[in-house]
mmCIF file of N, CA, C and O in Angstrom:
data_model
loop_
_atom_site.group_PDB
_atom_site.id
_atom_site.type_symbol
_atom_site.label_atom_id
_atom_site.label_comp_id
_atom_site.label_asym_id
_atom_site.label_seq_id
_atom_site.Cartn_x
_atom_site.Cartn_y
_atom_site.Cartn_z
ATOM 1 N N UNK A 12 9.838 6.900 11.387
ATOM 2 C CA UNK A 12 9.043 7.119 10.199
ATOM 3 C C UNK A 12 7.822 7.946 10.583
ATOM 4 O O UNK A 12 7.137 7.646 11.552
ATOM 5 N N UNK A 13 7.550 8.967 9.802
ATOM 6 C CA UNK A 13 6.426 9.857 10.074
ATOM 7 C C UNK A 13 5.329 9.615 9.034
ATOM 8 O O UNK A 13 5.592 9.657 7.828
ATOM 9 N N UNK A 14 4.104 9.383 9.505
ATOM 10 C CA UNK A 14 2.964 9.050 8.653
ATOM 11 C C UNK A 14 1.865 10.084 8.840
ATOM 12 O O UNK A 14 1.574 10.485 9.970
ATOM 13 N N UNK A 15 1.234 10.469 7.733
ATOM 14 C CA UNK A 15 0.031 11.281 7.799
ATOM 15 C C UNK A 15 -1.143 10.374 7.450
ATOM 16 O O UNK A 15 -1.198 9.808 6.364
ATOM 17 N N UNK A 16 -2.072 10.249 8.377
ATOM 18 C CA UNK A 16 -3.291 9.466 8.193
ATOM 19 C C UNK A 16 -4.437 10.440 7.971
ATOM 20 O O UNK A 16 -4.731 11.262 8.843
ATOM 21 N N UNK A 17 -5.063 10.351 6.802
ATOM 22 C CA UNK A 17 -6.186 11.228 6.472
ATOM 23 C C UNK A 17 -7.418 10.344 6.370
ATOM 24 O O UNK A 17 -7.635 9.654 5.368
ATOM 25 N N UNK A 18 -8.206 10.329 7.436
ATOM 26 C CA UNK A 18 -9.347 9.424 7.558
ATOM 27 C C UNK A 18 -10.444 10.105 8.356
ATOM 28 O O UNK A 18 -10.193 10.577 9.468
ATOM 29 N N UNK A 19 -11.647 10.162 7.797
ATOM 30 C CA UNK A 19 -12.749 10.838 8.476
ATOM 31 C C UNK A 19 -13.579 9.919 9.361
ATOM 32 O O UNK A 19 -14.371 10.395 10.162
ATOM 33 N N UNK A 20 -13.393 8.615 9.272
ATOM 34 C CA UNK A 20 -14.131 7.666 10.103
ATOM 35 C C UNK A 20 -13.367 7.540 11.420
ATOM 36 O O UNK A 20 -12.284 6.953 11.473
ATOM 37 N N UNK A 21 -13.922 8.103 12.490
ATOM 38 C CA UNK A 21 -13.185 8.213 13.753
ATOM 39 C C UNK A 21 -12.742 6.878 14.335
ATOM 40 O O UNK A 21 -11.633 6.764 14.845
ATOM 41 N N UNK A 22 -13.594 5.859 14.270
ATOM 42 C CA UNK A 22 -13.244 4.562 14.849
ATOM 43 C C UNK A 22 -12.057 3.951 14.111
ATOM 44 O O UNK A 22 -11.098 3.495 14.731
ATOM 45 N N UNK A 23 -12.124 3.955 12.781
ATOM 46 C CA UNK A 23 -11.022 3.396 12.004
ATOM 47 C C UNK A 23 -9.743 4.201 12.208
ATOM 48 O O UNK A 23 -8.660 3.640 12.366
ATOM 49 N N UNK A 24 -9.848 5.520 12.218
ATOM 50 C CA UNK A 24 -8.671 6.361 12.444
ATOM 51 C C UNK A 24 -8.036 6.039 13.793
ATOM 52 O O UNK A 24 -6.813 5.939 13.908
ATOM 53 N N UNK A 25 -8.858 5.858 14.801
ATOM 54 C CA UNK A 25 -8.362 5.537 16.133
ATOM 55 C C UNK A 25 -7.648 4.185 16.167
ATOM 56 O O UNK A 25 -6.578 4.048 16.761
ATOM 57 N N UNK A 26 -8.236 3.195 15.509
ATOM 58 C CA UNK A 26 -7.634 1.860 15.462
ATOM 59 C C UNK A 26 -6.302 1.896 14.724
ATOM 60 O O UNK A 26 -5.304 1.333 15.178
ATOM 61 N N UNK A 27 -6.274 2.573 13.585
ATOM 62 C CA UNK A 27 -5.027 2.674 12.823
ATOM 63 C C UNK A 27 -3.966 3.449 13.591
ATOM 64 O O UNK A 27 -2.798 3.059 13.616
ATOM 65 N N UNK A 28 -4.362 4.547 14.230
ATOM 66 C CA UNK A 28 -3.422 5.333 15.031
ATOM 67 C C UNK A 28 -2.814 4.479 16.135
ATOM 68 O O UNK A 28 -1.592 4.464 16.333
ATOM 69 N N UNK A 29 -3.645 3.757 16.834
ATOM 70 C CA UNK A 29 -3.165 2.902 17.928
ATOM 71 C C UNK A 29 -2.192 1.837 17.413
ATOM 72 O O UNK A 29 -1.124 1.627 17.991
ATOM 73 N N UNK A 30 -2.559 1.199 16.321
ATOM 74 C CA UNK A 30 -1.710 0.156 15.756
ATOM 75 C C UNK A 30 -0.373 0.709 15.260
ATOM 76 O O UNK A 30 0.686 0.123 15.513
ATOM 77 N N UNK A 31 -0.406 1.822 14.575
ATOM 78 C CA UNK A 31 0.823 2.404 14.028
ATOM 79 C C UNK A 31 1.745 2.944 15.122
ATOM 80 O O UNK A 31 2.967 2.763 15.062
ATOM 81 N N UNK A 32 1.176 3.601 16.112
ATOM 82 C CA UNK A 32 2.021 4.121 17.200
ATOM 83 C C UNK A 32 2.593 2.984 18.042
ATOM 84 O O UNK A 32 3.698 3.107 18.566
ATOM 85 N N UNK A 33 1.866 1.893 18.132
ATOM 86 C CA UNK A 33 2.375 0.717 18.838
ATOM 87 C C UNK A 33 3.624 0.170 18.136
ATOM 88 O O UNK A 33 4.508 -0.401 18.773
ATOM 89 N N UNK A 34 3.706 0.394 16.827
ATOM 90 C CA UNK A 34 4.868 -0.032 16.042
ATOM 91 C C UNK A 34 5.934 1.062 15.981
ATOM 92 O O UNK A 34 6.856 0.988 15.168
ATOM 93 N N UNK A 35 5.773 2.093 16.804
ATOM 94 C CA UNK A 35 6.740 3.180 16.955
ATOM 95 C C UNK A 35 6.796 4.157 15.777
ATOM 96 O O UNK A 35 7.820 4.815 15.566
ATOM 97 N N UNK A 36 5.698 4.259 15.023
ATOM 98 C CA UNK A 36 5.600 5.277 13.983
ATOM 99 C C UNK A 36 5.070 6.557 14.609
ATOM 100 O O UNK A 36 4.283 6.528 15.543
ATOM 101 N N UNK A 37 5.488 7.677 14.080
ATOM 102 C CA UNK A 37 4.946 8.973 14.471
ATOM 103 C C UNK A 37 3.808 9.254 13.489
ATOM 104 O O UNK A 37 4.020 9.246 12.274
ATOM 105 N N UNK A 38 2.599 9.481 14.016
ATOM 106 C CA UNK A 38 1.427 9.598 13.161
ATOM 107 C C UNK A 38 0.673 10.893 13.455
ATOM 108 O O UNK A 38 0.348 11.181 14.606
ATOM 109 N N UNK A 39 0.419 11.647 12.400
ATOM 110 C CA UNK A 39 -0.493 12.785 12.471
ATOM 111 C C UNK A 39 -1.798 12.338 11.837
ATOM 112 O O UNK A 39 -1.788 11.633 10.818
ATOM 113 N N UNK A 40 -2.920 12.742 12.418
ATOM 114 C CA UNK A 40 -4.234 12.348 11.907
ATOM 115 C C UNK A 40 -5.058 13.591 11.619
ATOM 116 O O UNK A 40 -5.151 14.488 12.465
ATOM 117 N N UNK A 41 -5.628 13.643 10.421
ATOM 118 C CA UNK A 41 -6.566 14.696 10.057
ATOM 119 C C UNK A 41 -7.801 14.035 9.454
ATOM 120 O O UNK A 41 -7.741 12.901 8.984
ATOM 121 N N UNK A 42 -8.927 14.778 9.460
ATOM 122 C CA UNK A 42 -10.193 14.161 9.081
ATOM 123 C C UNK A 42 -10.788 14.654 7.773
ATOM 124 O O UNK A 42 -11.882 14.249 7.413
ATOM 125 N N UNK A 43 -10.092 15.512 7.043
ATOM 126 C CA UNK A 43 -10.611 15.921 5.737
ATOM 127 C C UNK A 43 -9.461 16.181 4.775
ATOM 128 O O UNK A 43 -8.318 16.397 5.188
ATOM 129 N N UNK A 44 -9.781 16.137 3.493
ATOM 130 C CA UNK A 44 -8.762 16.266 2.469
ATOM 131 C C UNK A 44 -8.084 17.622 2.434
ATOM 132 O O UNK A 44 -6.883 17.721 2.165
ATOM 133 N N UNK A 45 -8.821 18.672 2.705
ATOM 134 C CA UNK A 45 -8.221 20.012 2.694
ATOM 135 C C UNK A 45 -7.173 20.146 3.798
ATOM 136 O O UNK A 45 -6.082 20.667 3.568
ATOM 137 N N UNK A 46 -7.493 19.651 4.974
ATOM 138 C CA UNK A 46 -6.524 19.682 6.070
ATOM 139 C C UNK A 46 -5.323 18.787 5.737
ATOM 140 O O UNK A 46 -4.176 19.133 6.043
ATOM 141 N N UNK A 47 -5.590 17.656 5.082
ATOM 142 C CA UNK A 47 -4.492 16.794 4.642
ATOM 143 C C UNK A 47 -3.556 17.517 3.703
ATOM 144 O O UNK A 47 -2.335 17.427 3.816
ATOM 145 N N UNK A 48 -4.126 18.259 2.758
ATOM 146 C CA UNK A 48 -3.317 19.060 1.832
ATOM 147 C C UNK A 48 -2.449 20.056 2.603
ATOM 148 O O UNK A 48 -1.254 20.186 2.351
ATOM 149 N N UNK A 49 -3.054 20.751 3.560
ATOM 150 C CA UNK A 49 -2.322 21.745 4.344
ATOM 151 C C UNK A 49 -1.183 21.105 5.133
ATOM 152 O O UNK A 49 -0.080 21.658 5.195
ATOM 153 N N UNK A 50 -1.428 19.949 5.735
ATOM 154 C CA UNK A 50 -0.373 19.269 6.482
ATOM 155 C C UNK A 50 0.781 18.870 5.559
ATOM 156 O O UNK A 50 1.943 18.993 5.929
ATOM 157 N N UNK A 51 0.467 18.375 4.365
ATOM 158 C CA UNK A 51 1.540 17.956 3.454
ATOM 159 C C UNK A 51 2.362 19.124 2.958
ATOM 160 O O UNK A 51 3.514 18.936 2.543
ATOM 161 N N UNK A 52 1.809 20.322 3.015
ATOM 162 C CA UNK A 52 2.543 21.504 2.555
ATOM 163 C C UNK A 52 3.477 22.056 3.633
ATOM 164 O O UNK A 52 4.381 22.834 3.329
ATOM 165 N N UNK A 53 3.261 21.647 4.881
ATOM 166 C CA UNK A 53 4.066 22.194 5.967
ATOM 167 C C UNK A 53 4.955 21.169 6.677
ATOM 168 O O UNK A 53 5.810 21.559 7.470
ATOM 169 N N UNK A 54 4.766 19.894 6.380
ATOM 170 C CA UNK A 54 5.517 18.844 7.072
ATOM 171 C C UNK A 54 5.941 17.778 6.067
ATOM 172 O O UNK A 54 5.187 17.453 5.154
ATOM 173 N N UNK A 55 7.126 17.229 6.254
ATOM 174 C CA UNK A 55 7.590 16.126 5.406
ATOM 175 C C UNK A 55 7.176 14.803 6.039
ATOM 176 O O UNK A 55 7.443 14.561 7.220
ATOM 177 N N UNK A 56 6.529 13.964 5.238
ATOM 178 C CA UNK A 56 6.077 12.653 5.698
ATOM 179 C C UNK A 56 6.776 11.561 4.898
ATOM 180 O O UNK A 56 7.172 11.760 3.750
ATOM 181 N N UNK A 57 6.885 10.390 5.523
ATOM 182 C CA UNK A 57 7.455 9.224 4.859
ATOM 183 C C UNK A 57 6.388 8.385 4.174
ATOM 184 O O UNK A 57 6.693 7.565 3.310
ATOM 185 N N UNK A 58 5.117 8.570 4.590
ATOM 186 C CA UNK A 58 4.002 7.815 4.029
ATOM 187 C C UNK A 58 2.718 8.603 4.239
ATOM 188 O O UNK A 58 2.520 9.205 5.298
ATOM 189 N N UNK A 59 1.849 8.576 3.218
ATOM 190 C CA UNK A 59 0.529 9.194 3.315
ATOM 191 C C UNK A 59 -0.522 8.098 3.171
ATOM 192 O O UNK A 59 -0.541 7.389 2.162
ATOM 193 N N UNK A 60 -1.354 7.934 4.180
ATOM 194 C CA UNK A 60 -2.488 7.001 4.144
ATOM 195 C C UNK A 60 -3.737 7.842 3.962
ATOM 196 O O UNK A 60 -4.110 8.600 4.867
ATOM 197 N N UNK A 61 -4.380 7.730 2.806
ATOM 198 C CA UNK A 61 -5.471 8.636 2.457
ATOM 199 C C UNK A 61 -6.745 7.859 2.159
ATOM 200 O O UNK A 61 -6.767 7.001 1.264
ATOM 201 N N UNK A 62 -7.817 8.186 2.866
ATOM 202 C CA UNK A 62 -9.137 7.644 2.571
ATOM 203 C C UNK A 62 -9.623 8.267 1.267
ATOM 204 O O UNK A 62 -9.387 9.455 1.005
ATOM 205 N N UNK A 63 -10.296 7.508 0.439
ATOM 206 C CA UNK A 63 -10.805 8.030 -0.829
ATOM 207 C C UNK A 63 -12.001 8.951 -0.599
ATOM 208 O O UNK A 63 -12.094 10.026 -1.174
ATOM 209 N N UNK A 64 -12.916 8.562 0.283
ATOM 210 C CA UNK A 64 -14.150 9.319 0.490
ATOM 211 C C UNK A 64 -14.044 10.338 1.602
ATOM 212 O O UNK A 64 -14.669 10.183 2.645
ATOM 213 N N UNK A 65 -13.272 11.378 1.383
ATOM 214 C CA UNK A 65 -13.062 12.414 2.400
ATOM 215 C C UNK A 65 -13.951 13.629 2.157
ATOM 216 O O UNK A 65 -14.252 13.951 1.011
ATOM 217 N N UNK A 66 -14.313 14.336 3.238
ATOM 218 C CA UNK A 66 -14.994 15.620 3.051
ATOM 219 C C UNK A 66 -14.007 16.699 2.609
ATOM 220 O O UNK A 66 -12.797 16.551 2.781
ATOM 221 N N UNK A 67 -14.538 17.746 2.034
ATOM 222 C CA UNK A 67 -13.825 18.957 1.594
ATOM 223 C C UNK A 67 -12.929 18.744 0.379
ATOM 224 O O UNK A 67 -12.898 19.586 -0.500
ATOM 225 N N UNK A 68 -12.186 17.674 0.319
ATOM 226 C CA UNK A 68 -11.332 17.348 -0.818
ATOM 227 C C UNK A 68 -11.159 15.836 -0.819
ATOM 228 O O UNK A 68 -10.552 15.283 0.107
ATOM 229 N N UNK A 69 -11.725 15.156 -1.818
ATOM 230 C CA UNK A 69 -11.682 13.683 -1.804
ATOM 231 C C UNK A 69 -10.255 13.172 -2.007
ATOM 232 O O UNK A 69 -9.376 13.897 -2.477
ATOM 233 N N UNK A 70 -10.035 11.928 -1.627
ATOM 234 C CA UNK A 70 -8.705 11.341 -1.661
ATOM 235 C C UNK A 70 -8.091 11.242 -3.041
ATOM 236 O O UNK A 70 -6.882 11.412 -3.212
ATOM 237 N N UNK A 71 -8.916 10.972 -4.067
ATOM 238 C CA UNK A 71 -8.404 10.882 -5.433
ATOM 239 C C UNK A 71 -7.880 12.251 -5.886
ATOM 240 O O UNK A 71 -6.776 12.366 -6.409
ATOM 241 N N UNK A 72 -8.680 13.281 -5.654
ATOM 242 C CA UNK A 72 -8.283 14.633 -6.043
ATOM 243 C C UNK A 72 -7.046 15.077 -5.263
ATOM 244 O O UNK A 72 -6.133 15.686 -5.821
ATOM 245 N N UNK A 73 -7.012 14.755 -3.979
ATOM 246 C CA UNK A 73 -5.844 15.094 -3.160
ATOM 247 C C UNK A 73 -4.597 14.403 -3.703
ATOM 248 O O UNK A 73 -3.543 15.026 -3.846
ATOM 249 N N UNK A 74 -4.715 13.135 -4.027
ATOM 250 C CA UNK A 74 -3.583 12.384 -4.577
ATOM 251 C C UNK A 74 -3.112 13.019 -5.880
ATOM 252 O O UNK A 74 -1.906 13.231 -6.074
ATOM 253 N N UNK A 75 -4.032 13.359 -6.773
ATOM 254 C CA UNK A 75 -3.676 14.005 -8.037
ATOM 255 C C UNK A 75 -2.977 15.340 -7.791
ATOM 256 O O UNK A 75 -1.980 15.653 -8.438
ATOM 257 N N UNK A 76 -3.502 16.106 -6.851
ATOM 258 C CA UNK A 76 -2.920 17.418 -6.545
ATOM 259 C C UNK A 76 -1.501 17.265 -5.993
ATOM 260 O O UNK A 76 -0.595 18.012 -6.364
ATOM 261 N N UNK A 77 -1.312 16.281 -5.120
ATOM 262 C CA UNK A 77 0.018 16.048 -4.557
ATOM 263 C C UNK A 77 1.017 15.654 -5.638
ATOM 264 O O UNK A 77 2.123 16.193 -5.702
ATOM 265 N N UNK A 78 0.621 14.722 -6.486
ATOM 266 C CA UNK A 78 1.525 14.253 -7.547
ATOM 267 C C UNK A 78 1.830 15.360 -8.556
ATOM 268 O O UNK A 78 2.974 15.517 -8.976
ATOM 269 N N UNK A 79 0.819 16.145 -8.922
ATOM 270 C CA UNK A 79 1.059 17.213 -9.891
ATOM 271 C C UNK A 79 1.927 18.320 -9.290
ATOM 272 O O UNK A 79 2.583 19.059 -10.015
ATOM 273 N N UNK A 80 1.955 18.394 -7.959
ATOM 274 C CA UNK A 80 2.798 19.366 -7.280
ATOM 275 C C UNK A 80 4.204 18.861 -7.002
ATOM 276 O O UNK A 80 4.994 19.537 -6.346
ATOM 277 N N UNK A 81 4.528 17.649 -7.471
ATOM 278 C CA UNK A 81 5.877 17.121 -7.311
ATOM 279 C C UNK A 81 6.103 16.287 -6.065
ATOM 280 O O UNK A 81 7.244 16.009 -5.709
ATOM 281 N N UNK A 82 5.048 15.875 -5.394
ATOM 282 C CA UNK A 82 5.188 15.039 -4.193
ATOM 283 C C UNK A 82 5.556 13.603 -4.592
ATOM 284 O O UNK A 82 4.852 12.983 -5.382
ATOM 285 N N UNK A 83 6.662 13.110 -4.038
ATOM 286 C CA UNK A 83 7.108 11.748 -4.316
ATOM 287 C C UNK A 83 6.915 10.817 -3.123
ATOM 288 O O UNK A 83 7.312 9.657 -3.160
ATOM 289 N N UNK A 84 6.296 11.311 -2.065
ATOM 290 C CA UNK A 84 6.030 10.498 -0.875
ATOM 291 C C UNK A 84 5.109 9.345 -1.249
ATOM 292 O O UNK A 84 4.129 9.555 -1.974
ATOM 293 N N UNK A 85 5.378 8.136 -0.776
ATOM 294 C CA UNK A 85 4.469 7.020 -1.059
ATOM 295 C C UNK A 85 3.054 7.325 -0.551
ATOM 296 O O UNK A 85 2.883 7.839 0.553
ATOM 297 N N UNK A 86 2.066 7.011 -1.388
ATOM 298 C CA UNK A 86 0.667 7.242 -1.057
ATOM 299 C C UNK A 86 -0.095 5.923 -1.132
ATOM 300 O O UNK A 86 -0.055 5.244 -2.162
ATOM 301 N N UNK A 87 -0.776 5.585 -0.049
ATOM 302 C CA UNK A 87 -1.680 4.442 -0.026
ATOM 303 C C UNK A 87 -3.096 4.973 0.111
ATOM 304 O O UNK A 87 -3.417 5.645 1.088
ATOM 305 N N UNK A 88 -3.926 4.699 -0.888
ATOM 306 C CA UNK A 88 -5.333 5.080 -0.815
ATOM 307 C C UNK A 88 -6.108 3.966 -0.148
ATOM 308 O O UNK A 88 -5.860 2.787 -0.403
ATOM 309 N N UNK A 89 -7.054 4.349 0.713
ATOM 310 C CA UNK A 89 -7.886 3.377 1.420
ATOM 311 C C UNK A 89 -9.349 3.640 1.083
ATOM 312 O O UNK A 89 -9.781 4.793 1.072
ATOM 313 N N UNK A 90 -10.086 2.561 0.832
ATOM 314 C CA UNK A 90 -11.504 2.716 0.545
ATOM 315 C C UNK A 90 -12.254 1.433 0.874
ATOM 316 O O UNK A 90 -11.657 0.361 0.943
ATOM 317 N N UNK A 91 -13.543 1.573 1.059
ATOM 318 C CA UNK A 91 -14.397 0.410 1.268
ATOM 319 C C UNK A 91 -14.825 -0.198 -0.066
ATOM 320 O O UNK A 91 -15.320 -1.310 -0.109
ATOM 321 N N UNK A 92 -14.629 0.527 -1.163
ATOM 322 C CA UNK A 92 -15.007 0.039 -2.487
ATOM 323 C C UNK A 92 -13.909 -0.869 -3.023
ATOM 324 O O UNK A 92 -12.748 -0.521 -2.997
ATOM 325 N N UNK A 93 -14.294 -2.039 -3.521
ATOM 326 C CA UNK A 93 -13.281 -2.978 -3.996
ATOM 327 C C UNK A 93 -13.383 -3.282 -5.480
ATOM 328 O O UNK A 93 -12.804 -4.239 -5.965
ATOM 329 N N UNK A 94 -14.086 -2.446 -6.228
ATOM 330 C CA UNK A 94 -14.216 -2.667 -7.663
ATOM 331 C C UNK A 94 -12.946 -2.329 -8.413
ATOM 332 O O UNK A 94 -12.146 -1.497 -7.981
ATOM 333 N N UNK A 95 -12.752 -2.983 -9.558
ATOM 334 C CA UNK A 95 -11.562 -2.729 -10.371
ATOM 335 C C UNK A 95 -11.525 -1.306 -10.900
ATOM 336 O O UNK A 95 -10.454 -0.711 -11.002
ATOM 337 N N UNK A 96 -12.690 -0.751 -11.213
ATOM 338 C CA UNK A 96 -12.739 0.613 -11.741
ATOM 339 C C UNK A 96 -12.186 1.602 -10.708
ATOM 340 O O UNK A 96 -11.398 2.484 -11.038
ATOM 341 N N UNK A 97 -12.584 1.437 -9.445
ATOM 342 C CA UNK A 97 -12.105 2.319 -8.388
ATOM 343 C C UNK A 97 -10.606 2.145 -8.165
ATOM 344 O O UNK A 97 -9.879 3.101 -7.949
ATOM 345 N N UNK A 98 -10.152 0.908 -8.227
ATOM 346 C CA UNK A 98 -8.718 0.627 -8.041
ATOM 347 C C UNK A 98 -7.902 1.301 -9.146
ATOM 348 O O UNK A 98 -6.887 1.954 -8.880
ATOM 349 N N UNK A 99 -8.346 1.167 -10.380
ATOM 350 C CA UNK A 99 -7.650 1.776 -11.509
ATOM 351 C C UNK A 99 -7.642 3.293 -11.375
ATOM 352 O O UNK A 99 -6.624 3.951 -11.612
ATOM 353 N N UNK A 100 -8.778 3.856 -10.969
ATOM 354 C CA UNK A 100 -8.871 5.307 -10.795
ATOM 355 C C UNK A 100 -7.861 5.785 -9.750
ATOM 356 O O UNK A 100 -7.189 6.797 -9.934
ATOM 357 N N UNK A 101 -7.747 5.064 -8.634
ATOM 358 C CA UNK A 101 -6.799 5.440 -7.585
ATOM 359 C C UNK A 101 -5.355 5.344 -8.033
ATOM 360 O O UNK A 101 -4.551 6.240 -7.770
ATOM 361 N N UNK A 102 -5.024 4.270 -8.730
ATOM 362 C CA UNK A 102 -3.653 4.110 -9.206
ATOM 363 C C UNK A 102 -3.334 5.125 -10.303
ATOM 364 O O UNK A 102 -2.225 5.657 -10.351
ATOM 365 N N UNK A 103 -4.308 5.415 -11.158
ATOM 366 C CA UNK A 103 -4.103 6.432 -12.194
ATOM 367 C C UNK A 103 -3.905 7.827 -11.582
ATOM 368 O O UNK A 103 -3.262 8.684 -12.179
ATOM 369 N N UNK A 104 -4.458 8.042 -10.408
ATOM 370 C CA UNK A 104 -4.303 9.331 -9.727
ATOM 371 C C UNK A 104 -2.894 9.516 -9.177
ATOM 372 O O UNK A 104 -2.514 10.617 -8.787
ATOM 373 N N UNK A 105 -2.128 8.419 -9.130
ATOM 374 C CA UNK A 105 -0.750 8.512 -8.657
ATOM 375 C C UNK A 105 -0.475 7.754 -7.372
ATOM 376 O O UNK A 105 0.637 7.812 -6.846
ATOM 377 N N UNK A 106 -1.473 7.045 -6.860
ATOM 378 C CA UNK A 106 -1.257 6.276 -5.635
ATOM 379 C C UNK A 106 -0.283 5.130 -5.890
ATOM 380 O O UNK A 106 -0.234 4.576 -6.982
ATOM 381 N N UNK A 107 0.475 4.788 -4.868
ATOM 382 C CA UNK A 107 1.388 3.653 -4.965
ATOM 383 C C UNK A 107 0.675 2.332 -4.734
ATOM 384 O O UNK A 107 1.108 1.296 -5.223
ATOM 385 N N UNK A 108 -0.413 2.378 -3.987
ATOM 386 C CA UNK A 108 -1.231 1.183 -3.787
ATOM 387 C C UNK A 108 -2.622 1.613 -3.362
ATOM 388 O O UNK A 108 -2.841 2.769 -2.968
ATOM 389 N N UNK A 109 -3.537 0.675 -3.445
ATOM 390 C CA UNK A 109 -4.948 0.925 -3.199
ATOM 391 C C UNK A 109 -5.415 -0.172 -2.261
ATOM 392 O O UNK A 109 -5.396 -1.352 -2.631
ATOM 393 N N UNK A 110 -5.766 0.187 -1.036
ATOM 394 C CA UNK A 110 -6.116 -0.798 -0.021
ATOM 395 C C UNK A 110 -7.607 -0.797 0.260
ATOM 396 O O UNK A 110 -8.223 0.258 0.378
ATOM 397 N N UNK A 111 -8.167 -1.986 0.401
ATOM 398 C CA UNK A 111 -9.567 -2.119 0.779
ATOM 399 C C UNK A 111 -9.630 -2.134 2.300
ATOM 400 O O UNK A 111 -8.920 -2.883 2.968
ATOM 401 N N UNK A 112 -10.480 -1.281 2.844
ATOM 402 C CA UNK A 112 -10.604 -1.191 4.303
ATOM 403 C C UNK A 112 -11.212 -2.474 4.865
ATOM 404 O O UNK A 112 -12.277 -2.888 4.445
ATOM 405 N N UNK A 113 -10.534 -3.048 5.835
ATOM 406 C CA UNK A 113 -11.067 -4.246 6.510
ATOM 407 C C UNK A 113 -11.903 -3.851 7.728
ATOM 408 O O UNK A 113 -11.531 -4.114 8.859
ATOM 409 N N UNK A 114 -13.004 -3.179 7.507
ATOM 410 C CA UNK A 114 -13.825 -2.588 8.566
ATOM 411 C C UNK A 114 -13.999 -3.436 9.803
ATOM 412 O O UNK A 114 -13.518 -3.116 10.864
ATOM 413 N N UNK A 115 -14.711 -4.523 9.680
ATOM 414 C CA UNK A 115 -15.093 -5.287 10.868
ATOM 415 C C UNK A 115 -13.913 -6.061 11.463
ATOM 416 O O UNK A 115 -13.718 -6.073 12.654
ATOM 417 N N UNK A 116 -13.134 -6.709 10.631
ATOM 418 C CA UNK A 116 -12.021 -7.507 11.164
ATOM 419 C C UNK A 116 -10.941 -6.636 11.775
ATOM 420 O O UNK A 116 -10.338 -6.990 12.761
ATOM 421 N N UNK A 117 -10.692 -5.462 11.200
ATOM 422 C CA UNK A 117 -9.654 -4.574 11.710
ATOM 423 C C UNK A 117 -10.002 -4.044 13.103
ATOM 424 O O UNK A 117 -9.214 -4.140 14.025
ATOM 425 N N UNK A 118 -11.184 -3.506 13.264
ATOM 426 C CA UNK A 118 -11.517 -2.882 14.537
ATOM 427 C C UNK A 118 -11.666 -3.912 15.648
ATOM 428 O O UNK A 118 -11.489 -3.586 16.804
ATOM 429 N N UNK A 119 -11.920 -5.145 15.322
ATOM 430 C CA UNK A 119 -12.066 -6.165 16.352
ATOM 431 C C UNK A 119 -10.763 -6.804 16.770
ATOM 432 O O UNK A 119 -10.679 -7.436 17.813
ATOM 433 N N UNK A 120 -9.721 -6.650 15.975
ATOM 434 C CA UNK A 120 -8.473 -7.362 16.245
ATOM 435 C C UNK A 120 -7.315 -6.490 16.670
ATOM 436 O O UNK A 120 -6.231 -6.974 16.884
ATOM 437 N N UNK A 121 -7.493 -5.186 16.774
ATOM 438 C CA UNK A 121 -6.361 -4.347 17.161
ATOM 439 C C UNK A 121 -6.606 -3.741 18.479
ATOM 440 O O UNK A 121 -7.038 -2.919 18.907
#
């Protein structure tokens, strides 16, 4: 399974990369939404893990752009915001799920 991880927080990206590769996933990592868009246009992925608060192109806009372009790859949006309004916005953008980042517990346990 090939995953594209689009995350600008280096520590979290590193932890997720380590955890996913340990499970034998092939993972590409980019740090901004524009680069994420470019990767999705040149490579087929089985899953897209997208941070909402990205530089250059935010995760919500990227998700909308992917869906409007006919992308059917599962998309999981990740954010530190846990409000219902943000969750609805992410799902309305076309995400398959909306995950709250487990900042402190995640980096300490992987």
